[in-house]
XYZ file of C-alpha atoms in Angstrom:
583
model
C 0.000 0.000 0.000
C 1.351 3.389 -0.946
C 1.659 6.338 1.337
C -1.507 8.316 1.989
C -1.259 11.849 0.630
C -1.535 14.635 3.171
C -4.675 16.760 2.977
C -3.966 20.438 2.305
C -7.400 21.569 3.524
C -6.446 21.289 7.211
C -4.900 24.741 6.860
C -8.392 26.297 6.948
C -9.129 25.169 10.538
C -10.448 27.990 12.757
C -9.235 26.732 16.129
C -10.651 29.446 18.425
C -14.189 29.239 17.040
C -14.292 25.445 17.104
C -12.712 25.191 20.560
C -15.297 27.564 22.018
C -18.136 25.519 20.514
C -16.728 22.183 21.691
C -16.200 23.417 25.255
C -19.970 23.214 25.837
C -21.126 19.561 25.611
C -24.742 20.687 25.213
C -23.824 21.776 21.669
C -22.805 18.249 20.639
C -26.014 17.901 18.650
C -27.099 18.800 15.139
C -27.767 22.534 14.806
C -30.780 21.906 12.547
C -32.580 18.836 13.910
C -30.977 18.553 17.391
C -30.075 14.968 16.531
C -27.669 13.286 18.930
C -27.065 10.040 17.091
C -23.804 8.155 16.796
C -22.817 10.355 13.811
C -22.454 14.048 14.718
C -19.778 16.078 12.918
C -18.446 19.570 13.575
C -17.149 21.826 10.833
C -13.609 22.930 11.679
C -14.021 26.218 9.829
C -17.262 27.704 11.213
C -18.049 25.251 14.094
C -21.338 24.106 12.556
C -22.487 20.756 13.971
C -24.604 18.435 11.857
C -25.711 14.834 11.527
C -23.671 12.651 9.200
C -24.388 10.802 5.990
C -25.687 7.740 7.817
C -28.518 9.825 9.293
C -31.765 10.707 7.588
C -31.260 14.463 7.181
C -27.494 14.533 6.425
C -27.141 18.118 7.624
C -23.343 17.964 7.786
C -23.120 17.165 4.084
C -25.761 19.790 3.244
C -23.689 22.354 5.129
C -20.688 21.456 2.974
C -22.745 21.792 -0.215
C -23.797 25.301 0.825
C -20.564 26.665 2.313
C -17.883 24.429 0.750
C -16.230 24.004 4.165
C -14.463 20.676 3.618
C -12.954 19.530 6.929
C -15.193 18.001 9.628
C -14.453 16.179 12.886
C -16.502 13.319 14.356
C -17.216 14.432 17.925
C -17.453 11.020 19.592
C -14.932 9.008 17.581
C -12.702 12.049 16.877
C -12.052 11.028 13.259
C -11.221 13.674 10.631
C -12.799 13.740 7.166
C -12.428 15.971 4.116
C -15.351 16.379 1.709
C -13.188 17.861 -1.040
C -10.814 14.893 -0.950
C -13.674 12.506 -0.088
C -11.317 10.655 2.228
C -10.175 10.399 5.836
C -7.494 12.808 7.028
C -4.472 11.399 8.847
C -2.270 14.488 9.020
C -2.453 17.610 11.189
C -1.733 21.219 10.278
C 1.456 23.012 11.219
C -0.033 24.329 14.478
C -1.336 20.965 15.709
C -4.942 22.199 15.966
C -6.468 18.767 15.320
C -4.523 17.237 18.188
C -5.558 20.064 20.507
C -9.238 19.680 19.615
C -9.110 15.926 20.150
C -7.483 16.376 23.538
C -10.138 18.923 24.505
C -12.943 16.490 23.654
C -11.197 13.717 25.589
C -10.910 15.935 28.676
C -14.625 16.684 28.535
C -15.565 13.039 28.020
C -13.276 11.832 30.799
C -13.903 14.508 33.404
C -12.634 13.350 36.799
C -13.390 14.314 40.380
C -11.445 14.513 43.569
C -12.886 14.599 47.084
C -13.114 16.953 50.014
C -13.849 16.547 53.690
C -16.628 18.237 55.597
C -16.287 19.518 59.140
C -17.749 16.289 60.445
C -15.096 14.261 58.629
C -17.334 12.927 55.867
C -15.728 12.623 52.454
C -17.729 13.818 49.460
C -16.584 14.049 45.834
C -16.222 17.319 43.977
C -14.993 18.309 40.528
C -11.330 19.180 40.173
C -10.584 22.874 40.128
C -8.668 22.832 36.879
C -11.826 21.711 35.072
C -15.232 22.983 36.168
C -18.678 22.092 34.941
C -19.374 24.113 31.840
C -22.155 26.659 31.939
C -25.092 25.421 29.921
C -26.453 27.625 27.184
C -29.935 27.684 28.731
C -28.748 28.801 32.168
C -28.937 32.502 31.320
C -32.041 34.541 31.923
C -32.070 35.562 28.255
C -32.373 32.496 26.047
C -32.987 33.477 22.404
C -33.106 29.853 21.221
C -35.395 28.727 24.034
C -37.742 31.649 24.664
C -41.298 32.148 25.808
C -42.330 32.308 22.150
C -40.897 28.837 21.631
C -42.848 27.567 24.643
C -46.032 29.191 23.358
C -45.611 27.657 19.910
C -44.928 24.256 21.421
C -48.048 24.557 23.584
C -50.140 25.587 20.577
C -48.975 22.580 18.576
C -49.676 20.248 21.484
C -53.205 21.626 21.826
C -53.811 20.970 18.133
C -52.510 17.444 18.514
C -54.742 16.833 21.498
C -57.820 17.999 19.617
C -56.879 15.815 16.652
C -56.682 12.820 18.979
C -60.085 13.679 20.421
C -61.577 14.028 16.936
C -60.119 10.683 15.939
C -61.697 9.074 18.997
C -65.086 10.565 18.092
C -64.826 9.075 14.609
C -63.764 5.764 16.092
C -66.776 5.750 18.416
C -69.041 6.694 15.503
C -67.758 3.748 13.489
C -68.567 1.460 16.393
C -72.115 2.797 16.689
C -71.388 4.413 20.044
C -71.474 8.075 19.049
C -74.401 8.694 21.358
C -72.151 7.944 24.298
C -69.946 10.926 23.422
C -71.631 14.265 23.926
C -68.665 16.596 24.528
C -67.459 18.618 21.498
C -63.776 18.706 20.589
C -63.358 22.393 21.340
C -64.423 21.945 24.968
C -62.738 18.757 26.046
C -63.306 17.721 29.664
C -60.240 17.514 31.872
C -58.839 14.016 32.142
C -58.557 12.461 35.604
C -55.094 13.310 36.918
C -55.102 11.402 40.250
C -54.044 14.470 42.222
C -50.768 15.190 40.470
C -49.137 18.621 40.575
C -50.088 21.288 38.104
C -53.517 19.892 37.207
C -55.523 22.713 38.725
C -54.553 25.052 35.915
C -56.575 23.394 33.120
C -54.431 24.382 30.134
C -51.325 22.348 30.965
C -49.807 19.101 29.788
C -48.334 16.865 32.428
C -45.096 15.194 31.443
C -44.781 16.948 28.068
C -41.654 18.915 28.986
C -38.542 17.658 27.231
C -35.000 17.430 28.585
C -32.079 19.203 26.977
C -29.125 17.070 25.925
C -26.095 18.593 27.651
C -23.507 16.341 26.060
C -24.142 12.628 25.396
C -26.840 12.524 28.088
C -29.547 11.029 25.869
C -29.395 7.795 27.891
C -30.279 9.759 31.030
C -33.013 11.811 29.354
C -34.782 8.754 27.936
C -34.642 6.859 31.236
C -35.764 9.829 33.332
C -38.749 10.504 31.076
C -39.894 6.889 31.483
C -39.487 7.077 35.259
C -41.467 10.323 35.370
C -44.386 8.596 33.630
C -44.665 5.918 36.351
C -47.600 6.752 38.602
C -45.869 5.123 41.589
C -42.916 7.497 41.265
C -45.160 10.474 40.674
C -47.270 9.856 43.760
C -44.255 9.089 45.924
C -42.211 12.147 44.962
C -45.188 14.469 45.002
C -46.229 13.353 48.472
C -42.633 13.291 49.730
C -41.161 16.336 51.469
C -39.573 19.059 49.432
C -36.032 18.442 48.165
C -34.350 20.668 50.737
C -36.566 19.348 53.513
C -35.585 15.741 52.745
C -32.000 16.475 53.700
C -33.041 18.415 56.816
C -35.717 15.919 58.000
C -38.396 18.636 57.925
C -42.067 18.370 57.044
C -43.623 18.999 53.667
C -43.496 22.521 52.271
C -45.566 23.433 49.252
C -43.344 25.144 46.708
C -44.304 26.321 43.255
C -42.733 24.842 40.155
C -41.386 28.318 39.296
C -39.358 28.362 42.515
C -38.003 24.890 41.829
C -37.172 25.794 38.229
C -35.186 28.903 39.155
C -33.540 27.116 42.079
C -32.505 24.321 39.736
C -30.901 26.891 37.436
C -29.085 28.444 40.388
C -27.750 25.078 41.546
C -26.659 24.255 38.008
C -24.518 27.419 38.004
C -23.092 26.817 41.476
C -19.375 26.093 41.535
C -19.185 23.112 43.857
C -15.416 23.355 44.065
C -15.608 26.600 46.006
C -13.942 25.924 49.368
C -15.935 28.712 51.006
C -19.038 26.524 51.100
C -17.221 23.493 52.471
C -19.184 21.860 55.244
C -22.644 22.703 53.881
C -23.307 19.238 52.573
C -26.967 19.815 51.711
C -26.077 22.886 49.607
C -22.887 21.565 48.044
C -24.072 18.097 47.069
C -27.876 17.811 47.040
C -28.833 14.161 46.981
C -29.836 12.462 43.760
C -33.386 11.995 45.050
C -33.661 15.704 45.876
C -32.545 16.741 42.425
C -34.698 14.141 40.693
C -37.717 15.356 42.635
C -37.054 18.953 41.588
C -36.584 17.924 37.974
C -39.756 15.832 37.878
C -41.867 18.557 39.477
C -40.732 20.991 36.801
C -41.589 18.394 34.144
C -44.997 17.649 35.655
C -45.911 21.334 35.915
C -46.107 21.582 32.124
C -45.134 25.268 32.171
C -41.961 24.930 30.081
C -41.319 23.306 26.735
C -37.970 22.037 28.009
C -35.569 22.152 30.917
C -31.868 21.487 31.349
C -31.131 18.572 33.727
C -27.665 19.965 34.503
C -28.341 20.150 38.257
C -29.419 16.500 38.335
C -26.528 15.364 36.127
C -24.039 17.158 38.366
C -25.420 15.526 41.518
C -25.530 12.074 39.919
C -21.968 12.329 38.592
C -20.686 13.240 42.029
C -22.620 10.366 43.603
C -21.671 7.721 41.022
C -18.093 8.461 39.866
C -18.213 5.942 37.009
C -20.548 8.312 35.137
C -18.274 11.340 35.380
C -17.582 13.195 32.178
C -19.610 13.410 29.011
C -18.986 10.010 27.471
C -21.807 7.823 26.242
C -23.082 5.245 28.730
C -25.575 2.409 28.847
C -29.176 3.240 29.793
C -29.611 0.011 31.774
C -26.462 0.674 33.775
C -27.659 4.205 34.485
C -31.089 3.013 35.645
C -29.735 0.453 38.105
C -27.077 2.873 39.382
C -29.702 5.579 39.874
C -32.041 3.378 41.912
C -29.133 2.015 43.942
C -27.837 5.527 44.663
C -31.271 6.601 45.907
C -31.734 3.575 48.161
C -28.309 3.640 49.837
C -28.265 7.405 50.486
C -28.815 7.911 54.220
C -29.424 11.653 53.851
C -32.906 10.958 52.490
C -35.941 9.941 54.511
C -36.046 6.230 55.299
C -39.641 5.537 54.289
C -39.096 7.173 50.890
C -36.110 4.945 50.185
C -37.999 1.892 51.433
C -40.951 2.710 49.183
C -38.716 2.954 46.124
C -37.043 -0.338 47.040
C -40.382 -2.103 47.444
C -41.755 -0.604 44.224
C -38.929 -1.864 41.995
C -37.207 -4.852 43.655
C -37.911 -8.352 42.335
C -37.286 -11.252 44.731
C -35.941 -14.270 42.880
C -35.352 -17.831 44.086
C -33.322 -20.572 42.400
C -34.258 -24.218 43.105
C -31.947 -27.131 42.250
C -33.249 -30.722 42.433
C -30.662 -33.516 42.628
C -31.582 -36.528 40.474
C -29.929 -39.030 42.838
C -31.197 -38.068 46.295
C -34.132 -35.883 45.163
C -32.955 -33.154 47.544
C -34.134 -29.658 46.659
C -31.815 -26.805 47.570
C -32.925 -23.218 47.243
C -30.945 -20.027 46.901
C -32.514 -16.606 47.225
C -30.738 -14.154 44.981
C -30.310 -10.536 46.033
C -33.123 -8.279 44.915
C -32.792 -7.001 41.359
C -34.276 -3.832 39.926
C -34.411 -5.162 36.352
C -35.301 -8.523 34.859
C -32.789 -9.219 32.088
C -34.104 -11.196 29.122
C -31.874 -13.051 26.642
C -33.413 -11.949 23.355
C -30.887 -13.710 21.137
C -31.272 -17.102 22.850
C -35.068 -17.025 22.612
C -35.080 -15.959 18.959
C -32.539 -18.631 18.046
C -34.534 -21.327 19.864
C -37.713 -20.392 18.015
C -35.817 -20.222 14.733
C -34.292 -23.681 15.265
C -37.685 -25.134 16.153
C -39.137 -23.638 12.989
C -36.304 -25.108 10.922
C -36.852 -28.527 12.526
C -40.572 -28.426 11.721
C -39.818 -27.460 8.141
C -37.404 -30.367 7.772
C -40.029 -32.722 9.196
C -42.746 -31.538 6.840
C -40.366 -31.431 3.874
C -40.866 -27.724 3.186
C -37.602 -25.814 3.207
C -37.224 -22.037 3.174
C -35.604 -20.306 0.231
C -31.816 -20.634 0.431
C -29.958 -17.408 1.065
C -26.570 -16.558 -0.368
C -23.565 -16.811 1.917
C -22.934 -13.084 1.545
C -26.393 -12.078 2.770
C -26.919 -10.780 6.247
C -28.186 -12.915 9.057
C -31.984 -12.896 9.200
C -33.606 -10.523 11.646
C -35.604 -12.781 13.944
C -38.449 -11.902 16.275
C -40.085 -13.190 19.434
C -42.534 -12.031 22.061
C -41.969 -10.859 25.606
C -43.941 -13.827 26.928
C -41.657 -16.259 25.082
C -38.610 -14.603 26.632
C -40.209 -14.961 30.067
C -40.895 -18.654 29.442
C -37.222 -19.207 28.636
C -36.235 -17.252 31.736
C -37.990 -19.683 34.088
C -37.578 -22.832 31.976
C -35.859 -25.769 33.766
C -32.177 -26.226 32.957
C -30.558 -29.669 33.054
C -27.165 -29.803 34.808
C -25.158 -32.764 33.551
C -21.754 -33.690 32.178
C -19.231 -30.904 32.634
C -21.970 -28.769 34.183
C -22.950 -31.319 36.825
C -24.224 -30.209 40.206
C -22.240 -30.825 43.407
C -24.844 -32.008 45.896
C -24.026 -31.310 49.558
C -26.706 -33.599 50.998
C -25.865 -36.448 53.377
C -26.669 -39.048 50.747
C -24.464 -37.586 47.982
C -21.745 -36.216 50.325
C -20.570 -33.529 47.930
C -20.301 -35.727 44.853
C -21.171 -34.573 41.348
C -24.615 -35.518 40.122
C -27.044 -34.543 37.418
C -29.705 -32.083 38.537
C -32.432 -29.749 37.336
C -32.265 -26.027 38.040
C -35.269 -23.734 37.864
C -35.431 -19.989 38.500
C -38.633 -18.273 39.585
C -39.733 -15.188 41.470
C -41.164 -15.208 44.975
C -42.960 -11.910 44.545
C -43.185 -9.118 42.018
C -43.214 -5.396 42.813
C -45.625 -2.750 41.635
C -43.240 -1.639 38.886
C -41.497 -4.176 36.640
C -38.446 -3.140 34.611
C -37.334 -5.402 31.759
C -33.843 -5.143 30.296
C -33.637 -6.554 26.769
C -30.079 -7.805 26.368
C -28.942 -6.754 22.883
C -25.216 -7.428 23.291
C -23.545 -10.497 21.837
C -19.904 -11.533 21.722
C -18.734 -13.735 18.859
C -15.648 -14.275 16.710
C -16.093 -10.797 15.246
C -16.175 -9.154 18.645
C -19.018 -7.281 20.304
C -22.096 -6.512 18.259
C -25.685 -5.408 18.713
C -28.587 -7.838 18.385
C -31.127 -6.365 15.965
C -33.950 -8.869 16.581
C -37.489 -7.557 16.945
C -39.466 -7.899 20.172
C -43.243 -7.995 20.495
C -44.753 -6.952 23.802
C -48.280 -6.265 25.076
C -49.488 -2.776 25.906
C -52.035 -3.907 28.487
C -52.834 -7.113 30.314
C -49.346 -8.568 30.769
C -49.781 -11.703 32.892
C -46.644 -12.487 34.917
C -48.069 -15.410 36.877
C -45.932 -17.712 34.704
C -42.745 -16.537 36.423
C -44.049 -16.539 40.027
C -43.272 -19.624 42.125
C -46.558 -19.723 44.050
C -50.106 -19.680 42.734
C -50.722 -16.141 43.911
C -51.275 -13.867 40.912
C -50.109 -10.317 41.546
C -52.288 -8.871 38.795
C -51.966 -7.684 35.234
C -49.411 -5.095 34.175
C -49.587 -2.297 31.633
C -46.804 -0.658 29.645
C -45.811 2.828 30.832
C -42.534 3.543 29.054
C -39.999 2.257 26.539
C -36.355 3.242 26.157
C -35.355 2.801 22.516
C -31.826 2.428 21.200
C -30.960 3.691 17.729
C -27.903 2.669 15.751
C -25.890 -0.430 14.926
C -23.430 -0.160 17.839
C -24.754 -0.707 21.353
C -21.857 1.311 22.788
C -22.614 4.345 20.620
C -25.980 5.122 19.084
C -28.732 7.278 20.512
C -31.509 6.785 23.067
C -35.099 7.999 22.860
C -38.198 7.094 24.847
C -41.905 6.396 24.454
C -43.936 7.363 27.521
C -47.618 6.763 28.122
C -49.575 9.863 29.125
C -52.846 9.472 30.989
C -54.119 12.887 29.889
C -53.857 11.994 26.186
C -54.558 8.261 26.470
C -51.650 7.732 24.093
C -47.883 7.502 23.987
C -45.548 10.452 23.552
C -42.220 9.981 21.773
C -39.432 11.998 23.428
C -36.178 12.742 21.631
C -34.447 14.980 24.169
C -36.358 18.289 23.784
C -38.523 17.165 20.868
C -41.801 15.327 21.473
C -44.440 13.771 19.255
C -47.755 12.084 20.015
C -48.046 8.436 18.978
C -51.143 6.275 18.936
C -51.315 3.168 21.085
C -52.070 1.189 17.939
C -48.755 2.294 16.415
C -46.861 1.039 19.456
C -48.686 -2.294 19.382
C -47.959 -2.722 15.658
C -44.297 -1.742 16.039
C -44.600 1.416 13.931
C -41.713 3.249 15.572
C -37.994 3.639 14.995
C -35.341 2.165 17.236
C -35.081 -1.093 19.156
C -36.711 -1.619 22.586
C -33.999 -1.756 25.228
C -35.830 -1.058 28.518
C -39.514 -1.732 29.191
C -41.320 -0.075 32.117
C -44.442 -1.912 33.284
C -46.751 -1.030 36.153
C -49.528 -3.034 37.747
C -53.022 -2.117 36.585
C -55.406 -0.703 39.136
C-alpha cells in the first residue's frame, strides 16, 4: 500500500471558534434537527455541527454543499474527514490544531473528580478545580433559542394534537355505533382524571410533556428519566414526599411552586461546587440524587416549560456515582440500576421514601436445584434485582431452530440465502422470553451439580435447576439484552421484540399460585444505531391525559397512537420496558 497523501485543507481550521463551541457539551447535537445520534460532525471552519451521511437528514453534508467548508471532525470518535478529498485525514496542520481539539474532547468526556472533607469528617466528591462544569447555554435569563415564544408555539402545537386525537376518537366511536355515548365537542374537552398530580388545577397544561435538553451525550439519562417520570408510583411518591431541601433536613412537607423549583434548579446548576468557602454545607454543596430528581420531575410535571436542562441533576448524579463522570456515552440500563441504587443507599434521604422505592422496583428471585440421585431440593434466594434481564438472542434462536426442525419434518424448506447475505432478523414475544427465563435447565456432564446432601456427600450428580420469582413489585423493569460476543467481537442484536401494551400476565414466572395482577406498559427506552456502545436513546412514555404515547427525543416530542406502538410502527429497538400493575 502506498503512502496516503496529506490533505492540504487542514490549513483552513479555525481553532478558536471550534474550541469555544466544543467546550460546551450541550452543543454536541445537530444545529438543525438537534439529533444526537452516533454520527455528529463539527465543521472545523465555522463550528457548525450536523448529523452525518448515515442519518436521515445529512445536515453535515448539506452544510458542505452550501458553504464548501471541507474539513469536519466526528465528535465522539474524533475522526477527521475531508469532503473535497472525499477521504479520511491522517495528518495535522502546522499548528497541531487537530490534536488540541481531540485532547479537549477527551478531557470533557473523561472529566474526573477529587474529594473533600466536611467539618464532620465525611468525604464527598467534587470536581477538580482545573476543570469545572461548563455553563449550559440555557442557564442565562435571556435564552434566544429557548424563549417564551418557543414555549407558546410548542403549547399551541400540542393543543392541536390533542384535539386531533379527540376528533379521531369521536370518529372511532361513531364507526362502532357508540357516538351517542360521546356528547362533549372537541373544542371543549373535559379535563382528564389526573389522580391528584401537581399542576392539574390550571386546566391548560400538559403533564409530562416537557422535554429534557441534551447537555452532552446525556440522551441515555433523558430517555430513562422521562420513562421514570411517567410511572404513577414514582409520581405519587415524589409528590407526596417532602420538598427536596426538607428531605435532607428531615423537615415536614413545604408546598413550593414549580417556578421556585425551576429557578432554584438553574441556580444550583450554576453553582461552583469546588468553592472551598461553602465546604461543610453538605446539603447545599451536594444535594442528593433523590432531591434533584424530585425537583426535575416537578418541573416536568408542571407543564409550564417546553424544556428544561437537567444539569443540576446530572451534576449531583456524577458526584454520587463516579463511574458516570464526564460526558462520554453510557448504557441506559447501567444508568437506571445505578440511579435506583444511589437513591436507596443514600442515608441523607428519609427512610420511608427509600424503602418505598425499594419495594416498588425490587424483584425477589429464588433458584431451586433438584438432585436426580437423592431428590434433595436446595434453594438459593438471589439478592433483589431492579431489572429482569431477558436473553433476546437465545429465545429468537430457539424459536428459529424449532421452525427449521418443523420445516425439515414436513419437507418444506425455506428459500436458500446466499452466503454473503446478512443474518436474518428474527423476532419473538416478551412472553416467550419470560418462558425461557424460568424454563428448567438440566445440569449434567461438565456442568454437573455438586450435591451437599448427606446421601451424595458432595459428589457430582445430574440435577435440574429452575429460577422463579417469589414476589413481584408494583413496577417491573425489563432489560432486553442486545449485546452479543462472537468471533467478530461485540455486536448489537437487531432482533425484533413484540410486547403487550395492556394485560401482561406475569403469573408464569411466580413460584406460588398467587397472581399479583396484570401489568400495563408505561414507558420504553429505545436504542438507535448499529453499535450498542454508541448510538442514541429515545423514549416512548404513556400519558394518561392523552390516552396515548408520547415519543421523546431529548427536547422534541411527538404524540403516537397506542395502535402504532402495538404494531411496532416506531424507529429504534426496545432496550428497557417499564411496566406497572393495573389498578
